[in-house]
XYZ file of N, CA, C and O in Angstrom:
712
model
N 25.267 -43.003 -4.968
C 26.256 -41.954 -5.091
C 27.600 -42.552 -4.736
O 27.704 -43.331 -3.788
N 28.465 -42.255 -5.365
C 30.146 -43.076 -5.355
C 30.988 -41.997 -4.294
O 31.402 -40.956 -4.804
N 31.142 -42.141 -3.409
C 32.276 -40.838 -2.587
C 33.647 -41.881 -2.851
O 33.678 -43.110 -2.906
N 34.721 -40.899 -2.986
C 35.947 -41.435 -3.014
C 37.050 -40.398 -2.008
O 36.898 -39.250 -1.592
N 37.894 -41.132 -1.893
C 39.219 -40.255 -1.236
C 40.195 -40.592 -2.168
O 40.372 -41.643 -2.784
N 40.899 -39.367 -2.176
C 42.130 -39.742 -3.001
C 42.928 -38.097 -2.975
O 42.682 -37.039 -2.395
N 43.796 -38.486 -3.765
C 45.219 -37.098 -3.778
C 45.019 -36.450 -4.883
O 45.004 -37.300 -5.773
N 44.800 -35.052 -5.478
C 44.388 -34.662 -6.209
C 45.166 -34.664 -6.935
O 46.130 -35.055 -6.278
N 45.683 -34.404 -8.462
C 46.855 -34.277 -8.862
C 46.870 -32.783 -9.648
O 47.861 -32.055 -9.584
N 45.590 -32.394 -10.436
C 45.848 -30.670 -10.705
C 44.105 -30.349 -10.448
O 43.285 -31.122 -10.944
N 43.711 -29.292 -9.731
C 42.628 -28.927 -9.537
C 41.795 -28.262 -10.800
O 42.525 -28.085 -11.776
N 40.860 -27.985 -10.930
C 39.999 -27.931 -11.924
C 38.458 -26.881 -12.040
O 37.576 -26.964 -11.186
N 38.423 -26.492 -12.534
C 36.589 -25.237 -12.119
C 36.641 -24.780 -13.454
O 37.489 -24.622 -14.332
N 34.872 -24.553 -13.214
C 34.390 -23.864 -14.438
C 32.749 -23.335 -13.877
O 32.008 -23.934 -13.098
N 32.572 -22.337 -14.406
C 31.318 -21.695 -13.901
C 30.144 -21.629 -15.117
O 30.097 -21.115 -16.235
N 29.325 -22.344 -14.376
C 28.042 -22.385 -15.925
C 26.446 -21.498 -15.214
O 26.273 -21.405 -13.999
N 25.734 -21.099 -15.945
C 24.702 -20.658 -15.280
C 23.748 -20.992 -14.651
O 23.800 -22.213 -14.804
N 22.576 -20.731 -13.813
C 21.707 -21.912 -13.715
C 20.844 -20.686 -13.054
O 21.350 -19.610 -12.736
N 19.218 -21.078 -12.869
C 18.579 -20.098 -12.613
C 18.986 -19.665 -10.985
O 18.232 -18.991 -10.282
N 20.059 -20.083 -10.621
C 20.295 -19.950 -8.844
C 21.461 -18.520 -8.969
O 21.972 -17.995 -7.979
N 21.699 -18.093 -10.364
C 23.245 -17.151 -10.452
C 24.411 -18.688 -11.063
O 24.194 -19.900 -11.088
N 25.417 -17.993 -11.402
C 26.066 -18.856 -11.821
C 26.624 -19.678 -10.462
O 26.516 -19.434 -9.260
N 27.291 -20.800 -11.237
C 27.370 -21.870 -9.788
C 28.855 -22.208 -10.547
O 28.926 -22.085 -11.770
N 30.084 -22.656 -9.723
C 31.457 -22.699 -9.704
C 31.025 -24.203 -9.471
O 30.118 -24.464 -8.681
N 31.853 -25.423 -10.345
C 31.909 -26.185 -10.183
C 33.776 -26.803 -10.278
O 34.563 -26.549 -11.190
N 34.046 -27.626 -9.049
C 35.124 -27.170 -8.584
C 35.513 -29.099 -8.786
O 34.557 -29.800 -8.453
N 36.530 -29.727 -9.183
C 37.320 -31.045 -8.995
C 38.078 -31.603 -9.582
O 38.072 -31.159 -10.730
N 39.051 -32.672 -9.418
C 40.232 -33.032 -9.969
C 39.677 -34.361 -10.370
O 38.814 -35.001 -9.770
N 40.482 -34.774 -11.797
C 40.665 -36.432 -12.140
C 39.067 -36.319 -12.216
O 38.846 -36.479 -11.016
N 37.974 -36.177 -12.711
C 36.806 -36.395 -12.946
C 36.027 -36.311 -11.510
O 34.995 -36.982 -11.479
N 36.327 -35.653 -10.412
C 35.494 -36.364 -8.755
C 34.952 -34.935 -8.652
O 35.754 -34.002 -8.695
N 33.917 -34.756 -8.547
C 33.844 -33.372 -8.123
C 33.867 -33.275 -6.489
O 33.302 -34.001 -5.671
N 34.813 -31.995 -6.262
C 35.066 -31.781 -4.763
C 34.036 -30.392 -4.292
O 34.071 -29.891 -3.169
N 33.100 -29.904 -5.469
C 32.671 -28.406 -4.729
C 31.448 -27.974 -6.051
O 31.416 -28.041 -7.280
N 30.593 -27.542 -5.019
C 29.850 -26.628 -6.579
C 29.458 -25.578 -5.231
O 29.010 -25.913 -4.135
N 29.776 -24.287 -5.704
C 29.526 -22.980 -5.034
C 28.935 -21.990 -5.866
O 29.321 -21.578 -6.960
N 27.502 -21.523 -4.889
C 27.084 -20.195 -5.205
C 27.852 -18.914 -5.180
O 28.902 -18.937 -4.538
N 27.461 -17.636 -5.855
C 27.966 -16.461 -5.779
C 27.578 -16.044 -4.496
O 26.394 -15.859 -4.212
N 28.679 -15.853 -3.551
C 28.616 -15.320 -2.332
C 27.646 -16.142 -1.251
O 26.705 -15.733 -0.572
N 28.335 -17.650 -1.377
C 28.155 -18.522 -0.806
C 28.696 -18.635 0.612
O 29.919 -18.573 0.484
N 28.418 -18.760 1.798
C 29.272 -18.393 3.294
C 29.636 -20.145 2.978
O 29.075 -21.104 2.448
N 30.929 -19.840 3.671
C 31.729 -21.039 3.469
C 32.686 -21.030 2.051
O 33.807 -21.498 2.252
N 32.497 -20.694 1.019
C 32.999 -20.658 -0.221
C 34.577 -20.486 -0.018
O 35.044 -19.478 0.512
N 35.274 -21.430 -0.431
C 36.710 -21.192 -0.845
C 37.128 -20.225 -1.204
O 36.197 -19.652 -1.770
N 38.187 -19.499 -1.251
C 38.813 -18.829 -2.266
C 38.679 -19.048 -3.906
O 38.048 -20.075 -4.155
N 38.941 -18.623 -4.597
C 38.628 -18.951 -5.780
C 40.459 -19.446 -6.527
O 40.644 -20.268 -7.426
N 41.454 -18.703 -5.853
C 42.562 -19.532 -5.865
C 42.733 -20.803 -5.289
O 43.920 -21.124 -5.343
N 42.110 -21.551 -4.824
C 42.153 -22.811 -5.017
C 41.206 -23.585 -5.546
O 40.883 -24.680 -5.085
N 40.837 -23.182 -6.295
C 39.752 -23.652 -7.434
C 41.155 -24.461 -8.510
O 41.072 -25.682 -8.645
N 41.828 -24.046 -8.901
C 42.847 -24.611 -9.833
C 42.476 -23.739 -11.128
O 41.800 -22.712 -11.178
N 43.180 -24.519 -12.276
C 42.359 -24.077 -13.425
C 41.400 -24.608 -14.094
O 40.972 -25.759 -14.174
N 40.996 -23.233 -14.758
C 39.690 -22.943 -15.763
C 39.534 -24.152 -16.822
O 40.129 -24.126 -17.899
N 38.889 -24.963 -16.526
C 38.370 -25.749 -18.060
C 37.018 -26.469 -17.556
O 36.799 -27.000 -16.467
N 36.304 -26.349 -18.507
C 34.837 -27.258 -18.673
C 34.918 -28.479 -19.169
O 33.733 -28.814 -19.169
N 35.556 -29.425 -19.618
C 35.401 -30.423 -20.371
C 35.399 -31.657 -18.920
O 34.516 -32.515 -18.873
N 36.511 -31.568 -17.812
C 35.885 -32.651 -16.606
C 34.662 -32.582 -16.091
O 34.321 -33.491 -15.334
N 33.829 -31.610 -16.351
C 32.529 -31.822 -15.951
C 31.486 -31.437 -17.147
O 30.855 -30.381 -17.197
N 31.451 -32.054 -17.702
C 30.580 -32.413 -19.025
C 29.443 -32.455 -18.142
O 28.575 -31.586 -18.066
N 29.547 -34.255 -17.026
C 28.523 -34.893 -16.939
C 27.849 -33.804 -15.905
O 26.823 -33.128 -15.987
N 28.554 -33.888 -15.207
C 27.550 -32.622 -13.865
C 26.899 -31.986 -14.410
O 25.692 -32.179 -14.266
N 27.528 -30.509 -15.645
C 26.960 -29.705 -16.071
C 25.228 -30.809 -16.820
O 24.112 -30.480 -16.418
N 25.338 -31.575 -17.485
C 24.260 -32.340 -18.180
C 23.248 -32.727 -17.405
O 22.079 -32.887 -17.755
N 24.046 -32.982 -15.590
C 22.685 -33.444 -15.006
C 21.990 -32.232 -14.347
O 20.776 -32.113 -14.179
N 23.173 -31.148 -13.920
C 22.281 -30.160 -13.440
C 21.738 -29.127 -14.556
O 21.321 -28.179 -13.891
N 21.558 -28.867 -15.786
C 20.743 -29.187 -16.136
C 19.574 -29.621 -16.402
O 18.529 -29.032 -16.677
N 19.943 -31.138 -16.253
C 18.466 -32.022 -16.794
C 17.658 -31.324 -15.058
O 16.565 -30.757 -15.061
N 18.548 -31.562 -13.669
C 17.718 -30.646 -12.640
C 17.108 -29.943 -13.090
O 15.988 -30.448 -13.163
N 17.107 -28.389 -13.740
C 17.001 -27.707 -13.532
C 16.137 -27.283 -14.444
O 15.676 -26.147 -14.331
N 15.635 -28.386 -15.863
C 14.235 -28.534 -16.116
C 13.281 -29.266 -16.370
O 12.420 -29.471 -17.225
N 13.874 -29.832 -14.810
C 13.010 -30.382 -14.146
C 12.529 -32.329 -14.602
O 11.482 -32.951 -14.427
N 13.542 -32.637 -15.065
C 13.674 -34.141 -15.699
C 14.554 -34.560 -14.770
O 14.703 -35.747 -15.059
N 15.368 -34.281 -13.644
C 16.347 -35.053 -12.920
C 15.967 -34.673 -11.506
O 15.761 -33.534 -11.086
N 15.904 -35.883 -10.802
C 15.554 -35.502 -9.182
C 16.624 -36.020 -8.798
O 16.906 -35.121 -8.007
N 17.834 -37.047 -8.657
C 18.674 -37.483 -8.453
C 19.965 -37.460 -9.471
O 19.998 -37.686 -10.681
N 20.957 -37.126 -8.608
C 22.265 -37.056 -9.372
C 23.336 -38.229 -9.045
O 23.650 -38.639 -7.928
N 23.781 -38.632 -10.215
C 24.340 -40.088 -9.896
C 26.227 -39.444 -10.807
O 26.722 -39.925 -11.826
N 26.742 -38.410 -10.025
C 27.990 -37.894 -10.187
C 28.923 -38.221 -9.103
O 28.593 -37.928 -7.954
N 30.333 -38.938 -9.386
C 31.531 -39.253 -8.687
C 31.802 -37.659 -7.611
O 31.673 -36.507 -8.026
N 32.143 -38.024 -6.372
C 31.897 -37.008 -5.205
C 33.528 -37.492 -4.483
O 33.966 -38.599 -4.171
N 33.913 -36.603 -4.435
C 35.029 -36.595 -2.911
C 34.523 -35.120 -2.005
O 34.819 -33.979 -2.361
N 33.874 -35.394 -1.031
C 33.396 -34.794 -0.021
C 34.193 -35.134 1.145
O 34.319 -36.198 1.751
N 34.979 -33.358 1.411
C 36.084 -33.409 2.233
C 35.552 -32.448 3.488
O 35.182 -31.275 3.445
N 35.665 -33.537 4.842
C 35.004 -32.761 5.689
C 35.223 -34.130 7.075
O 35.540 -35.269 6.733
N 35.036 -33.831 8.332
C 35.061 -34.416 9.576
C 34.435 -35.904 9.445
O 33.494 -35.867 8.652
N 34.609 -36.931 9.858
C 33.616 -38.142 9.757
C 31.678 -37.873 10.057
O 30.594 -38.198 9.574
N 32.198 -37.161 11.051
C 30.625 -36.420 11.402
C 30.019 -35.621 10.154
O 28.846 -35.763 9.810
N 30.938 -34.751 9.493
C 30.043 -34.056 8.219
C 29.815 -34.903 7.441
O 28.646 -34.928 7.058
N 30.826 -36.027 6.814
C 30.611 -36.534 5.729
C 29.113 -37.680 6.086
O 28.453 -38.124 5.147
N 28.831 -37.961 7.308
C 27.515 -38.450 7.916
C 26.562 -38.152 7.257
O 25.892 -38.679 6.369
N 26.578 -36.888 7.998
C 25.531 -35.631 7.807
C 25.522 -35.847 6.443
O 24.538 -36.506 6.106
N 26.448 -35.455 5.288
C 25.906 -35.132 4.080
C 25.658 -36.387 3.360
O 25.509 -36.248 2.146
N 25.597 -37.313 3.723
C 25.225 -39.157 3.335
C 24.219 -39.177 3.166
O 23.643 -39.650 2.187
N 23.436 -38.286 4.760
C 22.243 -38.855 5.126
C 21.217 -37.442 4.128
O 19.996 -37.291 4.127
N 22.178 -36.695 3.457
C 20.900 -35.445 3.294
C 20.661 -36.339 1.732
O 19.672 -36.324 0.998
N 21.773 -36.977 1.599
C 21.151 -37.704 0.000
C 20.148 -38.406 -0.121
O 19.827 -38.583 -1.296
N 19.197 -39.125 0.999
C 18.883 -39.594 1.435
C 17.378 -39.578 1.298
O 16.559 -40.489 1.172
N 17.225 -37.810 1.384
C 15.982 -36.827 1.550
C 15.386 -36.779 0.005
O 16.035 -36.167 -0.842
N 14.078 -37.466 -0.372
C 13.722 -37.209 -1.438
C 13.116 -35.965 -1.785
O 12.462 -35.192 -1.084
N 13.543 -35.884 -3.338
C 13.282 -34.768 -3.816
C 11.850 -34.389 -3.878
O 10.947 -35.160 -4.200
N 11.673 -32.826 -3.461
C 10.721 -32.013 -3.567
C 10.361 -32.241 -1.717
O 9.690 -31.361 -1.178
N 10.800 -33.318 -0.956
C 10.529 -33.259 0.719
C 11.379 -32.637 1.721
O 12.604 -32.599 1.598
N 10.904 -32.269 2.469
C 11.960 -31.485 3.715
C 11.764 -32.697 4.618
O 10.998 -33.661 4.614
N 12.867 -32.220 5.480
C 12.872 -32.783 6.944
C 13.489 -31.614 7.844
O 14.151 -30.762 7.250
N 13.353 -31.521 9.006
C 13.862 -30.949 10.161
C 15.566 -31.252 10.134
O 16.212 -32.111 9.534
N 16.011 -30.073 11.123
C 17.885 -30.416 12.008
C 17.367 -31.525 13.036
O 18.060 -32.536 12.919
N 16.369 -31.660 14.006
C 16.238 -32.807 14.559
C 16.163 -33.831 14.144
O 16.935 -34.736 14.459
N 15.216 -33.946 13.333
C 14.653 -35.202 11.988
C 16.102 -35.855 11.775
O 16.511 -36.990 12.016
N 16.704 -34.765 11.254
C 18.747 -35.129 10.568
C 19.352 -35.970 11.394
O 19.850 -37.054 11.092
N 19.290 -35.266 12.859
C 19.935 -35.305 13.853
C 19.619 -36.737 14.388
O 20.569 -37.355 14.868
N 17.955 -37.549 14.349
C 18.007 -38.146 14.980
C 17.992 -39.612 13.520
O 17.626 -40.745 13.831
N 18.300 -39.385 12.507
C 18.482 -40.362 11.634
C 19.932 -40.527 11.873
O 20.097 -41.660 12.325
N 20.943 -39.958 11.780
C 22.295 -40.382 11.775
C 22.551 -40.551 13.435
O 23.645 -40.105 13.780
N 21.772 -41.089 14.465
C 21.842 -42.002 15.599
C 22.273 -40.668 16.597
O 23.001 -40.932 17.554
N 21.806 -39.127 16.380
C 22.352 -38.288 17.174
C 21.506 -37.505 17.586
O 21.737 -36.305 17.436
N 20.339 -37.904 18.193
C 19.146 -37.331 18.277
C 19.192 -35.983 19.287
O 18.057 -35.588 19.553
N 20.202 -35.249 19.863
C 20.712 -33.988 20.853
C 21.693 -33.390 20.437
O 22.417 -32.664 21.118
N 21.876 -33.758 18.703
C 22.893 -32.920 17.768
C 22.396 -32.160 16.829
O 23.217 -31.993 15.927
N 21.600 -31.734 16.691
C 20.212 -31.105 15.850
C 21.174 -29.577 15.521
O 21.148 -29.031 14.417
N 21.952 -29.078 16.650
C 22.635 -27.999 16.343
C 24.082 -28.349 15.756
O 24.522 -27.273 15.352
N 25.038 -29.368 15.518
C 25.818 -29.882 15.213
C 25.276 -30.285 13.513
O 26.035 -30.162 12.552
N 24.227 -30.643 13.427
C 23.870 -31.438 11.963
C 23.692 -30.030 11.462
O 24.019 -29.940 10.278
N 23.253 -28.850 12.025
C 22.832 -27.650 11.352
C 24.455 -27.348 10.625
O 24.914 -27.423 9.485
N 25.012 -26.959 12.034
C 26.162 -26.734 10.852
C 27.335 -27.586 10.421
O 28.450 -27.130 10.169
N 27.018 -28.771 10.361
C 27.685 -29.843 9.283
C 26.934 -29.261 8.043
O 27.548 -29.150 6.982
N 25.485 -28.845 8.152
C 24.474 -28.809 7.074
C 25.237 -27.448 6.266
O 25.583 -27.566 5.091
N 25.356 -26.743 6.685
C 26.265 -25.766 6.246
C 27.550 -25.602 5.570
O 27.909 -24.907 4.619
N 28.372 -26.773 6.633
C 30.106 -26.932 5.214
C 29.174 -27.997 4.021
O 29.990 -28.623 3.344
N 28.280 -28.200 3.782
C 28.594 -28.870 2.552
C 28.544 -28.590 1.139
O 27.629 -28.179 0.425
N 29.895 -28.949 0.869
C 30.745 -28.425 -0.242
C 29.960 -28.738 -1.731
O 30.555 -28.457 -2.771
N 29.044 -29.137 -1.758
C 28.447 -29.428 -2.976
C 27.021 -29.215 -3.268
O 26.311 -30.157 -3.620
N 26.579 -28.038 -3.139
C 25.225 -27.970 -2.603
C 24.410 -28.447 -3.742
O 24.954 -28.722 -4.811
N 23.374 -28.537 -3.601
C 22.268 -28.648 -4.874
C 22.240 -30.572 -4.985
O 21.283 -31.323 -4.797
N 23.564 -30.883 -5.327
C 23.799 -32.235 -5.300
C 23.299 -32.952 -4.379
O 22.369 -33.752 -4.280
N 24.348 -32.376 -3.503
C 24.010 -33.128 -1.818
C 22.644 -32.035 -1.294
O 22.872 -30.875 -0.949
N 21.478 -32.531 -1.308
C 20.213 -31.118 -0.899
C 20.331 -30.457 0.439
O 19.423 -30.279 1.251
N 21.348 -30.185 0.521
C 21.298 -29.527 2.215
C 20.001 -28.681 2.662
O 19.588 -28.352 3.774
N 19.483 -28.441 1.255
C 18.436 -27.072 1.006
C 17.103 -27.755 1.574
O 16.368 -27.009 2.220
N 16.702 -29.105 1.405
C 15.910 -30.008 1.851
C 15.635 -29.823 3.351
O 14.570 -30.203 3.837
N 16.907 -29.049 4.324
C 16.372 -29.592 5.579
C 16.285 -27.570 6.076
O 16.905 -26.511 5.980
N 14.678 -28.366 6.760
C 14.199 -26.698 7.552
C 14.374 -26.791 9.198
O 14.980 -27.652 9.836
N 13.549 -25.470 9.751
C 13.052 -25.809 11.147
C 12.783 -26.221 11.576
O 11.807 -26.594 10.925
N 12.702 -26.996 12.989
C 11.637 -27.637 13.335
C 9.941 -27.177 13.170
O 8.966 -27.829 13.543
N 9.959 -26.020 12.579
C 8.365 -25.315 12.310
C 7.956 -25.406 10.914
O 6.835 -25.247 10.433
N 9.050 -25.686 10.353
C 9.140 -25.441 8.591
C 9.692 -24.163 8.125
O 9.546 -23.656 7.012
N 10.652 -23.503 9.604
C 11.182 -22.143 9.068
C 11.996 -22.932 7.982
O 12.179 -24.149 7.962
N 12.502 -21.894 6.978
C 13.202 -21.663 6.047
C 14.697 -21.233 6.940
O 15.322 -20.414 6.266
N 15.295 -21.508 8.033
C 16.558 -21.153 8.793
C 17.726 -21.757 7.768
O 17.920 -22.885 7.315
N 18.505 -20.315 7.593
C 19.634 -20.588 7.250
C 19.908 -21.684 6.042
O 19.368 -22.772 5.842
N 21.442 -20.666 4.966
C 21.292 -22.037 3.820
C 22.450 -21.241 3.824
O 22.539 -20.219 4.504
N 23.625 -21.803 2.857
C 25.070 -20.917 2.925
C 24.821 -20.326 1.074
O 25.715 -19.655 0.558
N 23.773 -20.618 0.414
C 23.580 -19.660 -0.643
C 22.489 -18.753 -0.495
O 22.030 -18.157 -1.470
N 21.949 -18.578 0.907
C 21.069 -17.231 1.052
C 19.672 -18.045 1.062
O 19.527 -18.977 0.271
N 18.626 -17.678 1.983
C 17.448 -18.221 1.918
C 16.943 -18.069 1.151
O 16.376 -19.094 0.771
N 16.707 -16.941 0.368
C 15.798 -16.610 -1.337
C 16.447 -18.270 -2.395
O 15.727 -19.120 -2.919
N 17.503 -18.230 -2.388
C 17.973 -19.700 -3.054
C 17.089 -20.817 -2.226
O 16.097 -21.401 -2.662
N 17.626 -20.955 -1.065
C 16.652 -22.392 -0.863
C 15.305 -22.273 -1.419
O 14.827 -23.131 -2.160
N 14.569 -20.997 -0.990
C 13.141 -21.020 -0.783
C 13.020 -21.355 -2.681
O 12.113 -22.067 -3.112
N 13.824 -20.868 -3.398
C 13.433 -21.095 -4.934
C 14.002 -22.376 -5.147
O 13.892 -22.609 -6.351
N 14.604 -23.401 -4.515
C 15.038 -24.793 -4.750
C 13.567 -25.607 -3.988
O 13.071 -26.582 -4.551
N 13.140 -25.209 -3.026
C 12.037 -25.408 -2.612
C 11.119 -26.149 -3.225
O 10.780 -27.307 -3.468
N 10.730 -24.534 -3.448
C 9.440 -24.011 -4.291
C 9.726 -24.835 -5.626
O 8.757 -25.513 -5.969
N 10.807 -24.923 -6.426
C 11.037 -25.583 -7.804
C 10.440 -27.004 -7.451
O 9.421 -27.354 -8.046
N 10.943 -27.733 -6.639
C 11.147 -29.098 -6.268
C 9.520 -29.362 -5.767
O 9.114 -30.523 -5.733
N 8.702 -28.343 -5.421
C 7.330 -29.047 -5.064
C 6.337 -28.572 -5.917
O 5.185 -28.956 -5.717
N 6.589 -27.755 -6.894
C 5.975 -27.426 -8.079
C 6.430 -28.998 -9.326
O 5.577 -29.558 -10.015
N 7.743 -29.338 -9.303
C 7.610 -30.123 -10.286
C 7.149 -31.571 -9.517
O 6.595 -32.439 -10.192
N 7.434 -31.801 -7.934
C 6.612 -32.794 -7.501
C 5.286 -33.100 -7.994
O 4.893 -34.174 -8.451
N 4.264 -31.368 -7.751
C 2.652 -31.730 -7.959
C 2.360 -31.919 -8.964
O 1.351 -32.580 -9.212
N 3.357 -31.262 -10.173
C 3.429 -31.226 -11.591
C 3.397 -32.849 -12.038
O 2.550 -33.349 -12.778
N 4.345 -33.435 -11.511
C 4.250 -34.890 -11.577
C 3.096 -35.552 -11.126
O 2.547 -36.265 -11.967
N 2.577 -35.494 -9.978
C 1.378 -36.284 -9.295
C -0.195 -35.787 -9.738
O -1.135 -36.199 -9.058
N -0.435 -34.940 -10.835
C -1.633 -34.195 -11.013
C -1.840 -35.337 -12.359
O -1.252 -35.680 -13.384
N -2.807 -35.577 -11.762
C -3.972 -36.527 -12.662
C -4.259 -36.286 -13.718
O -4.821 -35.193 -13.787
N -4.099 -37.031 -15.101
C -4.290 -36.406 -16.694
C -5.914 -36.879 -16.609
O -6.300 -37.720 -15.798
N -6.709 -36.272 -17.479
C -8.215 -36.500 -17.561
C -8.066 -36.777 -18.990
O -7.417 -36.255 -19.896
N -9.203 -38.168 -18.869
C -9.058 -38.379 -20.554
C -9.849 -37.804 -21.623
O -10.998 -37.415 -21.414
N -9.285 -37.729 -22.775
C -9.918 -36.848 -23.675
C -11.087 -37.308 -23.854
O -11.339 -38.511 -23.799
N -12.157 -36.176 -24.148
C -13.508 -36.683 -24.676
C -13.648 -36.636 -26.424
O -14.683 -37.016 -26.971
């Protein structure tokens, strides 16, 4: 995954559908800075979204997408992820998390060398501005609760559930024809 910093020069969004409700995909100069659910906690204003056009994100729209049936487990899209040195950590390490697996806020906590920040990684886990991309949705309870997601737990639990249905879907044994 490529993260960059840089100065934006005109901001950019366009909203496409996806079985999650439509999703706002938000960035300048080709980088995407945001993809937000409908009534996402944390969500920008929608005045600083910039303007309306689809054509800088061709590629996003193509891979989420190919996500979303179920041909793409990894997204290989240009990112400026704007957030504390500590968040941008945090959301390094959730790329990290293969698809269709969870891990714990401790698990998080104690991979990025902060093993008594488990409540700190929760809500780094929370500003991140690009969900779906970056899987924030990947990390549960320490029990396997389903705690907290900033597009509503019914979303994670169906990013979940998608991601270990097309896992087993993948790993189920073909029998040969007779």
């Amino acid at each position: 995954m490529r993260y960059t910093t840089m100065r934006y020069t005109t901001m950019r969004y366009t909203t496409v559908e996806s079985p999650l409700g439509p999703l706002t995909l938000v960035g300048s100069d080709g980088v995407l800075t945001g993809l937000y659910m409908e009534r996402q906690r944390h969500r920008p204003g929608e005045e600083s979204f910039g303007e309306r056009d689809e054509a800088p994100f061709a590629e996003a729209i193509r891979q989420l997408e190919e996500y979303f049936a179920g041909t793409r487990e990894e997204f290989d899209i240009p990112l400026a992820l704007h957030g504390t040195p500590f968040q941008r950590r945090v959301w390094a390490e959730l790329r990290e998390i293969p698809f269709g697996e969870t891990i714990s806020y401790r698990e998080l906590a104690e991979r990025i060398g902060r093993p008594t920040a488990s409540r700190a990684v929760g809500l780094a886990n929370g500003r991140n501005p690009v969900s779906i991309i970056v899987p924030c949705h990947r990390v549960v309870g320490a029990g396997g609760d389903l705690t907290g997601y900033g597009g509503g737990v019914e979303r994670k639990r169906h990013l979940l559930d998608f991601e270990r249905d097309r896992q087993w879907n993948r790993a189920e044994p073909t029998l040969p024809l007779l």
